Amino acid sequence: MQNVGVTDARHILVLPDRDTAEEAAEEVAELLDLEEWPPVVREALAGDDDAEDAQWVIVVEDPGGRHDADRLRALAEEYDGWLERD
């Protein structure tokens, strides 16, 4: 029998710099009881080559949609970032 209404998700925390993103990734791992930190990735803004115009993102895979997006959003906001869902 298939689980109806349960979908996989990806949460993306967008943060202003690498140090902040790495600190937040550690906190995300603790918050969600993950075995390892989620990946921290540099994402350049479209059309910008300057390193200062980059954002850092934390990608949290969420099979089954079990993670609390509101908690992740609050955490991102604590670090002057925001949450996107894919």
XYZ file of C-alpha atoms in Angstrom:
86
model
C 0.000 0.000 0.000
C 1.308 3.441 -0.937
C 1.504 6.360 1.527
C -0.863 8.938 0.107
C -0.027 12.573 0.837
C 3.557 11.853 1.948
C 6.094 13.495 -0.301
C 9.833 13.850 -0.299
C 11.112 17.379 0.182
C 14.336 19.317 0.138
C 14.790 22.244 2.503
C 17.310 24.894 1.513
C 18.555 27.298 4.147
C 20.052 30.373 2.464
C 22.674 32.157 4.561
C 24.889 35.215 4.100
C 28.388 33.722 4.501
C 30.343 30.499 4.848
C 31.097 30.723 8.574
C 27.447 31.342 9.352
C 26.376 28.482 7.102
C 28.808 26.032 8.695
C 27.675 27.016 12.187
C 24.030 26.650 11.161
C 24.718 23.271 9.498
C 26.070 21.952 12.793
C 22.937 23.186 14.560
C 20.671 21.660 11.868
C 22.378 18.290 12.363
C 21.742 18.481 16.104
C 18.178 19.755 15.701
C 17.209 16.977 13.287
C 19.372 14.299 14.926
C 21.302 13.707 11.700
C 24.371 11.480 11.658
C 26.385 14.103 9.778
C 26.155 17.752 8.834
C 24.065 18.534 5.778
C 26.064 19.865 2.805
C 27.047 23.529 2.756
C 27.303 24.869 -0.793
C 28.365 28.232 -2.235
C 25.827 29.619 -4.668
C 26.774 32.617 -6.807
C 23.983 34.999 -7.641
C 22.958 34.979 -11.287
C 25.250 37.104 -13.436
C 27.678 37.976 -10.632
C 31.305 36.858 -10.594
C 32.257 38.695 -7.417
C 32.711 36.405 -4.390
C 30.936 38.970 -2.228
C 27.797 38.406 -4.276
C 27.552 34.774 -3.221
C 25.195 33.126 -0.801
C 25.783 29.921 1.092
C 23.125 27.265 1.281
C 22.525 24.242 3.461
C 20.681 21.463 1.680
C 18.551 19.216 3.890
C 17.049 16.186 2.176
C 13.737 15.242 3.741
C 12.473 11.848 2.596
C 8.848 11.503 3.576
C 8.540 15.175 4.522
C 9.171 14.451 8.210
C 11.273 17.523 9.139
C 9.526 20.530 10.645
C 9.883 23.352 8.111
C 8.866 25.958 10.703
C 11.786 24.963 12.945
C 14.183 25.127 10.010
C 12.779 28.510 8.958
C 13.240 29.874 12.492
C 16.812 28.575 12.569
C 17.630 30.189 9.206
C 16.178 33.494 10.415
C 18.313 33.334 13.585
C 21.329 33.401 11.256
C 19.950 36.265 9.097
C 18.907 33.874 6.351
C 15.748 32.305 5.039
C 14.302 28.928 4.114
C 13.270 27.723 0.668
C 11.662 24.391 -0.176
C 12.323 22.439 -3.309
